[in-house]
XYZ file of C-alpha atoms in Angstrom:
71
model
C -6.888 6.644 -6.362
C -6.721 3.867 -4.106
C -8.034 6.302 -1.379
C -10.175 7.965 -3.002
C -12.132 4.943 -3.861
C -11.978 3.286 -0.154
C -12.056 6.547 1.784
C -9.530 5.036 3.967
C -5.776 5.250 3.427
C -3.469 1.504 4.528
C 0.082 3.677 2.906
C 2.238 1.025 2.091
C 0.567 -1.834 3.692
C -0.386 -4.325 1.008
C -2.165 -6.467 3.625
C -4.091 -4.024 4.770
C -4.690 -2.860 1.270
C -5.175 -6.423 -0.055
C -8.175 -7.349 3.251
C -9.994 -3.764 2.226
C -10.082 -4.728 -1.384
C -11.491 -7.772 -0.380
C -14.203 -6.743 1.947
C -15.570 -3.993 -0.286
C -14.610 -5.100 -3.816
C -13.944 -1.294 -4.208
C -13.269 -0.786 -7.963
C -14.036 -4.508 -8.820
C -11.148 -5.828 -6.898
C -11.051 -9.836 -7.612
C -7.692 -11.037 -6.160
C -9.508 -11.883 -3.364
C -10.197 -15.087 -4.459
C -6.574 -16.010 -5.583
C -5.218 -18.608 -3.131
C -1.968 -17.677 -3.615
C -1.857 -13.870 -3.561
C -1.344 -13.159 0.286
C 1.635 -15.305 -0.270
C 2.547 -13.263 -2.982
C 1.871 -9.815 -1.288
C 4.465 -11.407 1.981
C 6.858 -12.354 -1.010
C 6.980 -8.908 -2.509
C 6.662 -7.369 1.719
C 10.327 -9.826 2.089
C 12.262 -8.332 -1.240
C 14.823 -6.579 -0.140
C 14.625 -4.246 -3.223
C 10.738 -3.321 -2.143
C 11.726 -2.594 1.048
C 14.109 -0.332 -0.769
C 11.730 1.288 -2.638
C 9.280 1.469 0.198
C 11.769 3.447 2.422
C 12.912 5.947 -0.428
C 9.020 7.014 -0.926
C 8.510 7.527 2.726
C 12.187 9.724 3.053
C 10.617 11.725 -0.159
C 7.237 12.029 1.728
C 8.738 13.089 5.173
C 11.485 15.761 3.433
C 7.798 16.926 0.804
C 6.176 16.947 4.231
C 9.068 19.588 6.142
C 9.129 21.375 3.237
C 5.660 22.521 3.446
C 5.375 22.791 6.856
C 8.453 24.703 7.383
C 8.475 27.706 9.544
């Protein structure tokens, strides 16, 4: 959706993700003006159990990825 909406693609990069949102207020994005949330977003980048997370989805990605490209 995210994508759709931006036409750009960050992946997992909530920065990234957070700084797009920002400069086009694509689909009335208003965290922008939260002082606190790029603390928050280096918070959540720092939990081990994101980073977790984060690392399963891309392992599922790469092996959906093979799979469709095999042979």
């Amino acid at each position: 959706m995210l994508v759709q909406m931006c036409r750009c693609d960050h992946g997992y990069d909530l920065i990234a993700w957070h700084q797009e949102l920002c400069e086009t207020k694509a689909g009335g994005y208003r965290w922008g003006k939260r002082k606190g949330t790029p603390k928050n977003i280096e918070y959540a980048l720092a939990d081990p159990e994101w980073q977790a997370a984060i690392e399963e989805i891309q392992r599922v990605d790469a092996e959906r990825w093979l799979r469709r490209h095999k042979g």
